[in-house]
Amino acid sequence: MSDVNTPSDGEPDQDHDHAHHDHDHEGPGYATPQAAIEEGGREELAYVMSLYVGTDVDAPDFVAVVDLDPDSDTHGEILDQVELPNRGDELHHFGWNACSSSCHVEGLERRHLIVPGQRSSRIHVIDAKDRRNPELVEVIEPEEVFEHDLSAPHTVHCIPDGEILISMLGDADGELPGGFLELNDDFEIEGRWEPPGEVEMNYDYWYQPRHNVMVSSEWAAPKTYYPGFDIEDVEAGNYGQKIHFWDWEEGTVEQTIDLGEEGMIPLEVRFLHTPESTHGFVGAALSSNIFHFWWDDEGDEYRAEKVIDFESREHDDWDMPVPALPTDILISMDDRYLFGSNWLHGEVWMYDVSDPANPRRADSLSVGGTFGEVQEVQGRELAAGPQMIQLSLDGERLYWTTSLFSSWDNQFYPEEGERGSVMLKADVDPRKGTLELDEDFLVDWGECPAGPARAHEIRWPDGDCTSDVWQ
Amino acid sequence: MARYEVALDWVGGPSRTIDVDENETVLEASQRTGRSLPYGCRTGACGTCVGRLLAIDGTAADDDARDEEPTNVADAFAYRRTPKALKSRHRDDGYVLLCIAAPRTDCRIAVGSRVQAELVDNPWK
């Protein structure tokens, strides 16, 4: 099957405004995913969301700058902490003001990190021009966000012309529906991006501008997931199981696919990096499945099919079989491998997705979590399973942190709050399709000056496998 | 303006008593007086600030009593907004969202991050 689909009728316009800049790269980012691999260089720094929400440590959350340079004396250490002005944010996901999709916009720089507080609904802008010493420069207060009847900011992507879109999981009261908030290139709220009511639930999203399509997924109302995971909410249908395909230019939902009982809580959603492709994957956390979706030319619609199952496992001390809970997925920059984390089981895994309809399990690593074979690294006991993952641009190093969400951590891994998170790394051999834990690498948030902190999403300074999109 | 004495008992930690105005939330008062309680949304949606009411108006604080006859939150606090993060079972059990609750009497509350962790169990364990 060709990876290049050219849907018709309301879908992807292949001539969509990219021909003139394909060979005329002037703005931020890389001309193509392959250029990112070739020109990006090895990651030397990571920005990592770090938080105290959910503990008794009386300190604000912070953005950690982590040294990843193996030749540095401070390799594996937190070099800098960008402290935020308020407590209570719960830093979670974040993104750049510009990515490779803005490659045609001369003068725009991938320089500012947009850092939302998941609980506070406060949005911070950090200037990372000095990559080692980023600085907080703007704060959008929650009241300004609530004016648009939105709360609980989640995924940040740039819109190709310098604007920024943030998925918002709830209304101003923490109930449904969620929506999208748009910021302009001065980091001011432009308004609500989509006509209100296009979706009820919201979570992650990704877009393929060349095909004029965006896909979004569903968690739940903030008031449902904020306090922790309550099985009553599953029974009451308060958690999501749908993905939505949008007309990217109009901001309207064109198609919704209900993934059914095997698609409970579809979280991270990724299109392949090549801008020609309409293939992508979404991980259904609660039902422990991975779905493949793609544009079906003949049916003139998107389709989704379950392609990976993770079986629940029996544990002597647990009453019920423990689900894997795959909470994060990513696609390597060359679109060859799908990586993910099973937070409850304690596993990172990689599948060969050269044929996206038929993923082939390449390797996995059992570390941390409820069943992990490795339960400590360098004598440091692991408190939870692998959670947010990030991959080097060349696909040879997979990094992860261990916190999911403060209240969910407290429920499933209470030690996470007491010991703090770690960041670990596996060496990946993309040629052989193998993963190997690098026991020499450990970043420990348990040793932060104010007390043990949690660590969540990871970003590279110049674009990574979960933030870059191409036109 | 009426002021009330609110005793805060950190679960697994210290206790202290603060004065809280009737127009002030317990969270605001805790911030004003130095050591803040945990919090998140400040709108009653997230539950990070949750406390458990132990006793009202000088009645003996007896943690063991809570299973038998929980103290009624409505007797002790006025909410500024609806406490969305609490289900009816939580409200019945004496849980109170301190970011939106202003006192109406002297009282004693269990506070701190461990109270939040009481709201939901691990369903598989």
Coordinates of C-alpha atoms in Angstrom, one line a residue:
Chain A
M1 CA 0.0 0.0 0.0
S2 CA 1.3 3.4 -0.8
D3 CA 1.8 5.7 2.1
V4 CA 0.8 8.6 -0.1
N5 CA -2.9 9.2 -0.3
T6 CA -4.6 11.9 -2.2
P7 CA -8.1 12.1 -1.0
S8 CA -10.6 14.1 -2.9
D9 CA -13.8 16.0 -2.1
G10 CA -13.3 18.3 0.8
E11 CA -10.2 16.5 1.8
P12 CA -6.7 17.2 1.2
D13 CA -5.8 19.7 -1.4
Q14 CA -2.4 18.6 -2.7
D15 CA -1.7 22.0 -4.1
H16 CA -2.4 23.6 -0.8
D17 CA 0.0 26.5 -0.7
H18 CA 3.1 24.4 -0.3
A19 CA 4.6 24.1 -3.7
H20 CA 6.2 27.5 -3.6
H21 CA 8.1 26.9 -0.4
D22 CA 9.1 23.3 -0.8
H23 CA 12.4 24.3 -2.1
D24 CA 12.5 27.8 -0.5
H25 CA 13.0 27.2 3.2
E26 CA 13.2 30.5 5.0
G27 CA 11.5 30.2 8.4
P28 CA 12.0 28.1 11.5
G29 CA 12.6 24.3 11.5
Y30 CA 13.7 21.9 8.8
A31 CA 12.6 21.6 5.2
T32 CA 11.6 18.0 5.6
P33 CA 11.6 15.3 8.3
Q34 CA 14.7 13.8 6.7
A35 CA 16.4 17.2 6.9
A36 CA 15.6 17.2 10.6
I37 CA 17.3 13.9 11.0
E38 CA 20.4 15.0 9.0
E39 CA 20.7 18.6 10.2
G40 CA 19.3 18.4 13.8
G41 CA 22.4 17.0 15.5
R42 CA 22.4 15.1 18.7
E43 CA 20.2 16.5 21.5
E44 CA 22.3 18.2 24.2
L45 CA 19.5 19.8 26.3
A46 CA 16.0 18.8 27.2
Y47 CA 13.2 21.0 28.5
V48 CA 11.1 19.0 31.0
M49 CA 7.8 20.0 32.6
S50 CA 8.4 19.7 36.4
L51 CA 5.8 20.0 39.1
Y52 CA 5.0 20.2 42.8
V53 CA 1.2 20.2 42.4
G54 CA -0.3 17.3 44.3
T55 CA 2.4 17.4 47.1
D56 CA 2.8 19.4 50.2
V57 CA 5.9 21.1 48.9
D58 CA 5.1 24.8 49.0
A59 CA 6.8 25.8 45.7
P60 CA 5.7 26.6 42.2
D61 CA 6.1 24.2 39.2
F62 CA 9.1 24.8 37.0
V63 CA 10.6 24.0 33.6
A64 CA 13.8 22.0 34.0
V65 CA 16.7 22.4 31.6
V66 CA 18.4 19.0 31.6
D67 CA 22.0 18.4 30.3
L68 CA 22.0 15.5 27.9
D69 CA 25.5 16.0 26.5
P70 CA 27.5 12.9 27.4
D71 CA 30.7 14.9 27.2
S72 CA 29.6 17.4 29.8
D73 CA 30.5 17.4 33.4
T74 CA 26.9 18.0 34.3
H75 CA 25.5 15.2 32.1
G76 CA 22.2 14.0 33.5
E77 CA 21.8 17.0 35.8
I78 CA 19.2 19.7 35.9
L79 CA 21.1 22.8 34.8
D80 CA 18.4 25.4 35.4
Q81 CA 14.9 25.7 36.8
V82 CA 12.6 28.3 35.2
E83 CA 10.3 28.9 38.2
L84 CA 6.8 30.1 37.5
P85 CA 5.3 33.0 39.5
N86 CA 2.4 31.0 41.0
R87 CA 1.8 27.6 42.6
G88 CA -0.9 25.2 41.5
D89 CA -0.3 25.1 37.8
E90 CA 0.3 21.4 37.1
L91 CA 2.7 21.8 34.2
H92 CA 1.8 19.0 31.8
H93 CA 2.2 19.5 28.0
F94 CA 3.9 22.4 26.2
G95 CA 5.0 23.5 22.7
W96 CA 6.8 25.9 20.5
N97 CA 5.5 29.1 19.0
A98 CA 6.7 27.9 15.6
C99 CA 7.8 24.6 14.1
S100 CA 8.7 23.3 10.7
S101 CA 5.2 24.0 9.4
S102 CA 6.2 27.6 9.5
C103 CA 9.2 27.0 7.3
H104 CA 8.0 29.6 4.8
V105 CA 7.6 32.4 7.3
E106 CA 10.7 34.5 7.1
G107 CA 11.7 36.2 10.3
L108 CA 9.8 33.8 12.6
E109 CA 11.9 31.9 15.1
R110 CA 11.3 28.7 17.1
R111 CA 12.1 30.6 20.2
H112 CA 9.2 30.8 22.6
L113 CA 7.8 27.9 24.7
I114 CA 4.1 28.1 25.4
V115 CA 3.7 26.4 28.8
P116 CA 0.2 25.9 30.1
G117 CA -0.9 25.0 33.6
Q118 CA -3.3 22.1 33.3
R119 CA -5.0 22.8 36.6
S120 CA -4.7 26.5 36.8
S121 CA -5.5 27.3 33.2
R122 CA -2.7 29.9 33.3
I123 CA -0.6 30.1 30.2
H124 CA 3.1 31.0 30.4
V125 CA 5.4 32.1 27.6
I126 CA 9.1 31.4 28.0
D127 CA 11.8 32.9 25.8
A128 CA 14.4 30.2 25.1
K129 CA 16.6 32.3 22.8
D130 CA 19.4 31.4 25.3
R131 CA 18.8 27.7 25.2
R132 CA 20.6 27.0 28.5
N133 CA 18.9 29.9 30.4
P134 CA 15.4 30.3 29.3
E135 CA 13.3 33.2 30.8
L136 CA 9.7 33.7 31.6
V137 CA 8.4 36.6 29.6
E138 CA 4.6 36.6 29.5
V139 CA 1.8 35.2 31.6
I140 CA -1.8 34.9 30.5
E141 CA -3.9 34.7 33.6
P142 CA -6.7 32.2 34.0
E143 CA -9.4 34.8 34.1
E144 CA -8.5 35.8 30.5
V145 CA -8.9 32.2 29.5
F146 CA -12.2 31.7 31.3
E147 CA -13.7 34.6 29.4
H148 CA -13.7 32.4 26.3
D149 CA -15.5 29.7 28.4
L150 CA -12.5 27.4 28.2
S151 CA -10.2 25.8 30.8
A152 CA -7.6 23.1 31.3
P153 CA -5.1 23.8 28.4
H154 CA -3.4 20.7 27.0
T155 CA -1.7 20.3 23.6
V156 CA 0.1 23.3 22.1
H157 CA 1.0 23.4 18.4
C158 CA 1.9 26.4 16.2
I159 CA -0.5 27.3 13.4
P160 CA 1.7 27.6 10.3
D161 CA 1.5 31.4 10.1
G162 CA 2.9 32.3 13.6
E163 CA -0.2 31.7 15.6
I164 CA -0.7 29.1 18.3
L165 CA -3.5 26.7 19.0
I166 CA -4.1 25.1 22.4
S167 CA -6.6 22.3 23.0
M168 CA -8.7 23.1 26.0
L169 CA -10.4 20.2 27.9
G170 CA -13.2 22.0 29.6
D171 CA -15.4 25.0 29.8
A172 CA -14.7 27.8 32.4
D173 CA -16.3 25.6 35.1
G174 CA -14.3 22.5 34.4
E175 CA -17.3 20.8 32.6
L176 CA -17.9 20.0 29.0
P177 CA -17.6 21.0 26.2
G178 CA -13.9 21.8 25.7
G179 CA -12.6 23.5 22.6
F180 CA -9.5 25.3 21.3
L181 CA -7.9 28.6 22.2
E182 CA -5.9 30.6 19.6
L183 CA -3.1 32.9 20.5
N184 CA -1.6 35.4 18.1
D185 CA 2.1 35.9 17.4
D186 CA 2.3 38.5 20.2
F187 CA 1.0 35.7 22.6
E188 CA -2.3 37.4 23.2
I189 CA -5.5 35.5 23.1
E190 CA -7.0 35.8 19.7
G191 CA -10.2 34.0 20.7
R192 CA -11.9 30.7 20.4
W193 CA -10.6 28.9 17.3
E194 CA -13.5 26.6 16.6
P195 CA -17.2 27.2 16.5
P196 CA -18.3 26.2 20.1
G197 CA -19.8 22.8 20.5
E198 CA -17.9 21.1 17.6
V199 CA -16.7 18.5 20.2
E200 CA -17.7 17.6 23.7
M201 CA -14.5 16.1 25.0
N202 CA -11.0 17.1 24.0
Y203 CA -7.5 16.1 24.6
D204 CA -4.6 15.8 22.1
Y205 CA -4.5 16.8 18.5
W206 CA -2.3 16.8 15.4
Y207 CA -2.6 18.2 12.0
Q208 CA -1.5 17.6 8.4
P209 CA -1.7 21.0 6.6
R210 CA -1.1 19.5 3.2
H211 CA -4.2 17.5 3.6
N212 CA -6.1 20.3 5.4
V213 CA -6.9 17.8 8.2
M214 CA -6.6 17.9 12.0
V215 CA -7.4 14.9 14.3
S216 CA -8.3 15.3 17.9
S217 CA -8.9 12.8 20.8
E218 CA -10.8 12.7 24.0
W219 CA -10.0 12.4 27.7
A220 CA -12.9 13.6 29.8
A221 CA -14.3 16.7 31.5
P222 CA -11.7 18.3 33.8
K223 CA -13.9 17.8 36.8
T224 CA -13.9 14.1 36.0
Y225 CA -10.2 13.4 35.6
Y226 CA -8.7 16.1 37.8
P227 CA -9.4 14.4 41.2
G228 CA -8.2 11.0 40.0
F229 CA -9.5 8.0 38.1
D230 CA -12.9 6.8 39.3
I231 CA -14.2 3.6 37.8
E232 CA -17.8 4.9 38.4
D233 CA -17.0 7.5 35.7
V234 CA -16.2 4.8 33.2
E235 CA -19.5 3.1 33.9
A236 CA -21.3 6.4 33.6
G237 CA -19.7 7.1 30.2
N238 CA -17.8 10.1 31.4
Y239 CA -14.6 9.1 29.6
G240 CA -14.0 9.5 25.9
Q241 CA -13.7 6.9 23.1
K242 CA -13.9 9.0 19.9
I243 CA -11.5 10.7 17.6
H244 CA -12.5 13.6 15.4
F245 CA -11.3 14.7 12.0
W246 CA -11.5 18.4 11.3
D247 CA -11.4 20.6 8.3
W248 CA -8.2 22.4 9.4
E249 CA -8.9 25.7 7.6
E250 CA -12.5 25.9 8.6
G251 CA -12.1 24.6 12.1
T252 CA -15.1 22.3 11.8
V253 CA -15.5 18.6 12.5
E254 CA -16.0 16.7 9.3
Q255 CA -16.1 13.2 10.7
T256 CA -16.1 11.5 14.1
I257 CA -15.1 7.9 14.6
D258 CA -16.3 6.1 17.8
L259 CA -13.6 3.6 18.6
G260 CA -15.9 1.6 20.8
E261 CA -15.1 -0.4 24.0
E262 CA -11.6 -1.1 22.8
G263 CA -10.9 2.6 22.3
M264 CA -11.5 3.8 25.8
I265 CA -9.7 7.0 26.6
P266 CA -7.9 7.8 23.3
L267 CA -5.0 10.0 24.4
E268 CA -1.9 10.8 22.3
V269 CA -2.7 11.1 18.6
R270 CA 0.0 11.4 15.9
F271 CA 0.0 11.6 12.1
L272 CA 3.1 10.3 10.4
H273 CA 5.7 13.0 9.9
T274 CA 5.8 12.9 6.1
P275 CA 3.3 15.6 5.1
E276 CA 2.1 13.4 2.2
S277 CA 0.7 10.8 4.6
T278 CA -2.8 10.6 6.0
H279 CA -1.8 7.7 8.3
G280 CA -1.6 8.0 12.0
F281 CA -2.0 6.3 15.4
V282 CA -3.8 6.9 18.6
G283 CA -3.3 5.1 21.9
A284 CA -6.4 4.1 23.9
A285 CA -5.1 4.2 27.4
L286 CA -7.8 2.5 29.4
S287 CA -8.6 -0.4 27.0
S288 CA -4.8 -0.8 26.3
N289 CA -5.1 -0.7 22.5
I290 CA -3.4 1.2 19.7
F291 CA -5.5 2.2 16.7
H292 CA -4.3 3.0 13.2
F293 CA -6.3 5.6 11.2
W294 CA -6.0 6.5 7.6
W295 CA -7.9 8.2 4.7
D296 CA -9.8 5.6 2.7
D297 CA -9.9 6.8 -0.8
E298 CA -12.6 4.5 -1.9
G299 CA -14.8 5.1 1.1
D300 CA -14.1 8.9 0.9
E301 CA -13.6 9.0 4.6
Y302 CA -11.2 8.3 7.4
R303 CA -11.2 4.9 8.9
A304 CA -9.7 3.5 12.2
E305 CA -8.8 0.0 13.1
K306 CA -7.3 -1.6 16.2
V307 CA -3.8 -2.8 15.4
I308 CA -2.1 -3.5 18.7
D309 CA -3.5 -5.0 22.0
F310 CA -1.7 -5.1 25.3
E311 CA -3.1 -7.8 27.5
S312 CA -3.9 -7.2 31.2
R313 CA -1.7 -9.0 33.6
E314 CA -2.5 -10.8 36.9
H315 CA -0.7 -9.6 40.0
D316 CA -0.6 -11.5 43.2
D317 CA -1.4 -8.4 45.3
W318 CA -4.0 -6.9 43.0
D319 CA -7.7 -8.0 43.0
M320 CA -8.2 -7.5 39.3
P321 CA -6.0 -8.0 36.2
V322 CA -3.9 -4.9 35.8
P323 CA -4.3 -3.1 32.4
A324 CA -1.2 -1.9 30.7
L325 CA -2.4 1.7 30.4
P326 CA -0.4 2.9 27.3
T327 CA -0.4 6.6 28.0
D328 CA 2.0 8.0 25.4
I329 CA 3.0 7.1 21.9
L330 CA 5.3 8.7 19.3
I331 CA 6.4 8.1 15.8
S332 CA 10.1 8.2 14.9
M333 CA 11.1 11.1 12.6
D334 CA 11.6 8.6 9.7
D335 CA 8.1 7.2 10.3
R336 CA 9.5 3.7 10.6
Y337 CA 8.8 3.0 14.3
L338 CA 6.0 3.6 16.7
F339 CA 7.2 3.9 20.4
G340 CA 5.0 3.9 23.5
S341 CA 4.9 3.5 27.2
N342 CA 2.7 1.1 29.3
W343 CA 2.7 3.1 32.5
L344 CA 1.0 0.6 34.8
H345 CA 2.8 -2.5 33.6
G346 CA 6.1 -0.7 33.4
E347 CA 7.2 -1.1 29.8
V348 CA 8.5 0.9 26.8
W349 CA 7.9 -0.7 23.5
M350 CA 8.7 -0.2 19.8
Y351 CA 6.8 -1.5 16.8
D352 CA 7.9 -1.4 13.2
V353 CA 5.2 0.5 11.4
S354 CA 6.7 0.5 7.9
D355 CA 3.3 -1.0 7.0
P356 CA 1.1 1.1 9.3
A357 CA -1.9 -1.2 8.9
N358 CA 0.2 -4.1 10.2
P359 CA 2.6 -3.0 13.0
R360 CA 5.2 -5.6 13.9
R361 CA 6.5 -5.8 17.4
A362 CA 10.2 -5.0 17.3
D363 CA 11.3 -4.9 21.0
S364 CA 10.3 -3.8 24.5
L365 CA 11.9 -3.0 27.8
S366 CA 10.5 -3.9 31.1
V367 CA 11.4 -1.2 33.6
G368 CA 9.6 0.3 36.6
G369 CA 5.9 0.1 37.1
T370 CA 4.0 -2.8 38.6
F371 CA 5.8 -5.6 36.7
G372 CA 9.1 -4.1 35.5
E373 CA 12.1 -6.4 35.6
V374 CA 14.3 -3.4 36.4
Q375 CA 13.1 -1.7 39.6
E376 CA 16.1 0.5 40.3
V377 CA 18.8 2.3 38.3
Q378 CA 22.1 3.3 39.9
G379 CA 20.6 2.2 43.2
R380 CA 17.7 4.7 42.8
E381 CA 14.4 2.9 43.3
L382 CA 11.9 3.7 40.5
A383 CA 8.5 4.9 41.8
A384 CA 6.4 4.5 38.7
G385 CA 6.4 3.1 35.2
P386 CA 7.6 4.9 32.0
Q387 CA 5.2 7.6 30.9
M388 CA 6.0 10.6 28.7
I389 CA 8.5 9.6 26.0
Q390 CA 10.7 11.5 23.6
L391 CA 13.0 10.2 20.9
S392 CA 16.1 11.7 19.4
L393 CA 15.7 13.0 15.9
D394 CA 18.0 10.2 14.6
G395 CA 15.8 7.6 16.3
E396 CA 18.7 6.2 18.4
R397 CA 17.9 7.4 21.9
L398 CA 14.5 7.1 23.6
Y399 CA 14.0 9.1 26.9
W400 CA 11.1 9.0 29.3
T401 CA 9.8 10.4 32.6
T402 CA 7.5 8.6 35.0
S403 CA 4.7 11.0 36.2
L404 CA 1.3 10.8 34.5
F405 CA -0.8 13.4 36.4
S406 CA -0.4 14.3 40.0
S407 CA -3.7 12.9 41.3
W408 CA -3.5 9.8 39.2
D409 CA 0.1 9.2 40.3
N410 CA -1.0 9.5 43.9
Q411 CA -3.6 6.9 43.3
F412 CA -1.5 4.3 41.4
Y413 CA 2.0 5.1 42.5
P414 CA 1.9 7.1 45.8
E415 CA 5.7 6.8 46.1
E416 CA 6.0 9.1 43.0
G417 CA 5.2 12.1 45.1
E418 CA 7.5 11.1 47.9
R419 CA 10.5 10.1 45.8
G420 CA 10.0 12.3 42.8
S421 CA 10.3 11.3 39.1
V422 CA 13.3 10.1 37.1
M423 CA 14.2 10.5 33.5
L424 CA 15.7 7.4 31.9
K425 CA 17.0 6.5 28.5
A426 CA 17.2 3.5 26.3
D427 CA 19.6 3.2 23.3
V428 CA 17.7 2.2 20.2
D429 CA 19.2 0.3 17.3
P430 CA 16.8 1.3 14.5
R431 CA 18.6 -1.1 12.1
K432 CA 18.0 -4.1 14.3
G433 CA 14.9 -2.9 16.0
T434 CA 16.2 -3.2 19.5
L435 CA 16.0 -1.2 22.8
E436 CA 18.6 -1.4 25.6
L437 CA 18.4 0.5 28.9
D438 CA 21.3 2.9 29.4
E439 CA 22.0 2.3 33.1
D440 CA 24.6 5.1 33.1
F441 CA 21.9 7.7 32.4
L442 CA 19.6 8.9 35.2
V443 CA 18.1 12.3 36.0
D444 CA 16.6 12.4 39.5
W445 CA 13.8 14.9 40.3
G446 CA 13.9 13.5 43.8
E447 CA 16.9 15.7 44.6
C448 CA 15.4 19.0 43.6
P449 CA 16.2 21.8 46.2
A450 CA 12.6 22.5 47.3
G451 CA 11.8 18.8 47.6
P452 CA 11.0 15.8 45.3
A453 CA 9.3 16.9 42.1
R454 CA 7.5 15.1 39.3
A455 CA 8.6 15.2 35.7
H456 CA 6.3 15.1 32.7
E457 CA 6.7 16.1 29.0
I458 CA 10.1 16.4 27.4
R459 CA 11.0 18.7 24.5
W460 CA 14.2 19.3 22.5
P461 CA 15.2 22.9 21.9
D462 CA 15.0 22.6 18.2
G463 CA 12.0 20.5 17.5
D464 CA 11.3 16.8 18.3
C465 CA 9.3 13.8 17.2
T466 CA 6.1 15.0 19.1
S467 CA 6.1 18.7 18.1
D468 CA 7.2 19.2 14.5
V469 CA 4.7 19.2 11.7
W470 CA 5.5 19.9 8.0
Q471 CA 3.4 21.7 5.4
Chain B
M1 CA -16.8 41.1 59.8
A2 CA -16.8 37.8 61.5
R3 CA -13.7 35.8 61.8
Y4 CA -13.4 32.2 62.7
E5 CA -10.6 30.0 64.0
V6 CA -9.9 27.2 61.6
A7 CA -7.5 24.5 62.7
L8 CA -5.6 22.8 59.9
D9 CA -4.2 19.3 60.6
W10 CA -1.8 18.2 57.9
V11 CA -2.1 14.5 57.5
G12 CA 1.2 13.1 58.6
G13 CA 2.5 16.5 59.5
P14 CA 2.0 19.6 61.7
S15 CA -1.1 21.4 62.9
R16 CA -1.8 25.1 63.0
T17 CA -4.8 27.3 63.6
I18 CA -5.5 30.3 61.4
D19 CA -8.1 33.1 61.5
V20 CA -10.3 33.2 58.5
D21 CA -12.7 36.0 57.6
E22 CA -16.2 35.1 56.6
N23 CA -15.5 36.5 53.2
E24 CA -12.3 34.7 52.7
T25 CA -11.7 31.2 51.6
V26 CA -9.6 28.9 53.8
L27 CA -7.0 28.7 50.9
E28 CA -6.7 32.5 50.7
A29 CA -6.3 32.7 54.5
S30 CA -3.6 30.0 54.4
Q31 CA -1.7 31.9 51.8
R32 CA -2.0 35.1 53.7
T33 CA -0.6 33.5 56.8
G34 CA 2.5 32.0 55.3
R35 CA 2.1 28.3 54.8
S36 CA -0.2 27.6 52.0
L37 CA -2.4 24.5 51.4
P38 CA -2.0 22.6 48.2
Y39 CA -4.2 23.9 45.4
G40 CA -4.8 23.8 41.6
C41 CA -7.6 25.3 39.7
R42 CA -9.1 27.7 42.4
T43 CA -12.5 27.2 40.8
G44 CA -13.7 24.1 42.6
A45 CA -13.1 21.8 39.6
C46 CA -9.9 20.0 40.4
G47 CA -10.0 18.9 44.1
T48 CA -6.3 19.5 44.8
C49 CA -7.1 21.7 47.8
V50 CA -9.6 19.2 49.3
G51 CA -9.8 18.9 53.1
R52 CA -11.9 16.7 55.4
L53 CA -14.0 18.3 58.1
L54 CA -13.1 16.8 61.4
A55 CA -15.0 18.9 63.9
I56 CA -17.2 22.0 64.2
D57 CA -17.2 24.8 66.7
G58 CA -15.2 23.3 69.5
T59 CA -16.7 19.8 69.4
A60 CA -14.0 17.3 70.1
A61 CA -12.0 16.5 67.0
D62 CA -12.2 12.8 66.8
D63 CA -10.9 11.3 63.6
D64 CA -12.4 7.9 64.4
A65 CA -15.9 9.4 64.5
R66 CA -15.9 10.2 60.8
D67 CA -17.0 6.8 59.7
E68 CA -20.0 6.8 61.9
E69 CA -21.3 10.3 61.6
P70 CA -19.5 12.6 59.3
T71 CA -19.7 16.3 60.2
N72 CA -21.9 18.2 57.9
V73 CA -19.9 20.5 55.6
A74 CA -22.8 22.8 55.0
D75 CA -22.9 23.7 58.8
A76 CA -19.3 24.9 58.6
F77 CA -18.7 26.5 55.2
A78 CA -20.4 28.6 52.5
Y79 CA -19.2 27.8 49.0
R80 CA -18.6 30.6 46.5
R81 CA -19.3 28.3 43.6
T82 CA -20.4 24.7 43.1
P83 CA -17.7 22.2 44.3
K84 CA -17.6 20.3 40.9
A85 CA -14.7 18.1 41.9
L86 CA -16.6 16.4 44.7
K87 CA -19.2 13.7 44.1
S88 CA -22.1 13.3 46.4
R89 CA -20.3 10.5 48.3
H90 CA -17.4 12.8 49.0
R91 CA -19.7 15.6 50.2
D92 CA -21.5 13.1 52.5
D93 CA -18.1 12.0 53.9
G94 CA -17.2 15.5 54.9
Y95 CA -14.8 16.5 52.1
V96 CA -14.6 20.2 51.4
L97 CA -12.9 22.2 48.7
L98 CA -10.9 24.8 50.5
C99 CA -10.3 27.0 47.5
I100 CA -13.9 28.0 47.3
A101 CA -15.1 27.5 50.9
A102 CA -15.4 30.4 53.5
P103 CA -16.1 29.4 57.1
R104 CA -19.3 30.0 59.0
T105 CA -18.0 28.6 62.3
D106 CA -14.8 27.6 64.1
C107 CA -13.7 24.2 62.8
R108 CA -11.0 21.7 62.4
I109 CA -10.0 20.2 59.0
A110 CA -7.6 17.5 57.9
V111 CA -5.6 19.0 55.0
G112 CA -2.7 18.3 52.8
S113 CA -2.0 16.3 49.7
R114 CA -2.9 13.0 51.4
V115 CA -6.5 14.0 51.8
Q116 CA -6.7 14.4 48.0
A117 CA -5.4 10.9 47.6
E118 CA -8.3 9.6 49.7
L119 CA -10.9 10.7 47.1
V120 CA -10.4 7.7 44.8
D121 CA -9.0 4.2 45.3
N122 CA -7.0 2.2 42.9
P123 CA -9.9 0.1 41.4
W124 CA -7.7 -2.8 40.4
K125 CA -5.9 -3.3 43.8

